[in-house]
Phi, psi and omega in degrees: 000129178271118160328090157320316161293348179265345158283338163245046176255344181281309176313327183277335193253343161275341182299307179290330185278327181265353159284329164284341183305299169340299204289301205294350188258138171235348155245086188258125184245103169245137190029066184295084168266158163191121168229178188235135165269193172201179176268334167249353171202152200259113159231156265213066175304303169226140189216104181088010171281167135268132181222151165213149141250140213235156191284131170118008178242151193215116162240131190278150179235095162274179155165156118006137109334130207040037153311302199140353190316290178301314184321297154342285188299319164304338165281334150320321158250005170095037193251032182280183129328133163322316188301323187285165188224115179264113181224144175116164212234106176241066169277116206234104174072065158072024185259073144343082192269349176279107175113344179290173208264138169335274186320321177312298184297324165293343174291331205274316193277136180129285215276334215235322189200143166206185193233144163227176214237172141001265177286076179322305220293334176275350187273344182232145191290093180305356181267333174226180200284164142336300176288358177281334211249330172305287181290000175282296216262345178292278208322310181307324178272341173218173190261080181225175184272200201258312187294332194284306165355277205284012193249278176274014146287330176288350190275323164297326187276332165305320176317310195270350157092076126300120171272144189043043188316296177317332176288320184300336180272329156285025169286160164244146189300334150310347174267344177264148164274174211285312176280308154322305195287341198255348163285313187286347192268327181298306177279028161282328210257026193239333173260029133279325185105007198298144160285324200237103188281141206184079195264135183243091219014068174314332176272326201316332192269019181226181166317134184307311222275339168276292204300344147308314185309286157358270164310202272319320188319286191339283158332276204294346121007273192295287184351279179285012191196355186031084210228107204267121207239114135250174211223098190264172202187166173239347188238129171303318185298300140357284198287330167293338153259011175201306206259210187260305215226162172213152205207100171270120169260110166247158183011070172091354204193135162303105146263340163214138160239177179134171189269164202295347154294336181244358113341302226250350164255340170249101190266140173235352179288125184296303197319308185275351154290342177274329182301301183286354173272042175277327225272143172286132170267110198235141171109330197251032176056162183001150195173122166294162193259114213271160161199184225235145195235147179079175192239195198251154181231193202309129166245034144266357171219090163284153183299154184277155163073233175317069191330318173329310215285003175310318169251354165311143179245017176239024204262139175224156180343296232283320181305356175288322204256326148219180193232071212277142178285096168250156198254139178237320157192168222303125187082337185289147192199137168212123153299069221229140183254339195228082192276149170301008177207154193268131176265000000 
């Protein structure tokens, strides 16, 4: 006979444990469309994904150019075009972002999330300093006076390993390297106070040896601010040395997740095994340069079941007609019917 009281004290302690999971997501996507309509044909940028982050976490969005990646992130804050048609649940720290009000979403971008981009040097305005844009955008999200401004902004660029922040904050962005500047767009966005980090290959435009930094930065962030990071990219390598979880997109669509050790040693996806043999091998002497054969294709008409199989070589009838979510081992998944590893 089973102890009523230890049944429900076991019911009470999963009730709970799945109300702190709940609390730990500061990012939920669920069936996430964004399409463009046009006058003879709608095209189907993204389609149908799910994503979560969770705080104290770093998730990689990797994929080909026009995948959906940046689409994805803009869609998180609600920066799309009038034009795109949005379906599907983009909730950010318990925040509806879909359907929300102009004003809702400026309290959201800043306060609730935020973003840094590609190009510091197009993100910051070349007519005023750094400490002008700094207190401009702190002022906007909190309520402080010009010294406490001006407090925190320099507690951010410290945050951010800044040499000198007082000099740095009289500066004009033209006067900074590439990795300053790009320190200064993280600790803009940092001195809001954000739940949710939203980097949209924040390295690419910089030196490998900033882009260590960068990434180390990155990590000691999440880590010490418990700061739910997505971190989108194209480079592998990148994602294997900074983040937790990867998340691979091809045409619009999440085709494998999972955390980034069991992705990147067991690829179960044809796609991500090919992305990865694209990555150049260092150390093993001559080597032809892998590539993906075929193109990426239209998403105004894109293939029924698996947009992949066109280019697969493991591609079968049944990959014409879906493309089913199979589990491979905990969090790990590929939308794959003839997968590279045994489930």
């Amino acid at each position: 006979m089973i102890d009523e009281s230890l049944q429900y004290s076991t019911i009470e302690r999963l009730a709970a444990a799945n109300n702190d999971a709940a609390q730990d997501l500061v990012l939920e996507v669920e069936g996430l469309t964004v399409s463009f309509p046009g006058l003879f044909k709608t095209v189907k940028a993204v389609r149908g994904i799910d994503l979560q982050v969770r705080r104290g976490e770093i998730l990689g969005l990797v994929g080909e150019s026009g995948s959906g990646k940046s689409l994805t992130a803009m869609s998180c804050l609600g920066l799309m075009p009038e034009a795109a048609r949005l379906e599907g649940s983009v909730r950010v720290a318990g925040q509806q972002v879909n359907g929300a009000s102009a004003s809702q979403l400026a309290v959201l971008r800043g306060g609730g999330a935020a973003m840094i981009f590609q190009n510091p040097m197009k993100a910051l305005n070349p007519f005023f300093t750094v400490g002008r844009q700094m207190f401009d955008v702190i002022g906007c999200h909190r309520q402080l006076s010009k010294a406490q401004i001006r407090a925190e902004a320099l507690s951010s660029l410290e945050a951010v390993s800044m040499p000198d922040p007082p000099l740095a904050l009289a500066k004009y962005p033209h006067q900074m390297s590439g990795g300053q500047l790009q320190r200064v767009v993280i600790a803009m966005a940092l001195a809001c106070r954000p739940k949710l980090l939203i980097a949209d290959e924040p390295t690419t435009a910089l030196d490998v040896t900033v882009q260590a930094q960068i990434i180390a930065l990155l990590r000691k962030l999440a880590r010490e601010q418990d700061l739910a990071i997505l971190f989108i990219t194209h480079n592998l390598g990148v994602v294997a040395s900074l983040c937790d979880r990867v998340a691979v997109m091809y045409a619009g669509e999440v085709v494998e997740s999972g955390p980034v050790g069991q992705v990147f040693k067991r690829p179960a996806h044809p796609y991500t095994l090919k992305l990865m043999g694209t990555v150049p091998k260092l150390g093993q002497g001559p080597q032809p340069l892998g590539f993906i054969p075929g193109q990426v294709p239209n998403m105004a008409a894109p293939p029924a079941g698996c947009a992949f199989n066109p280019r697969c070589e493991r591609a079968t009838g049944r990959c014409h007609q879906a493309a089913p979510r199979v589990a491979i081992g905990k969090e790990h998944w590929a939308a794959c019917h003839n997968m590279i590893v045994k489930v």
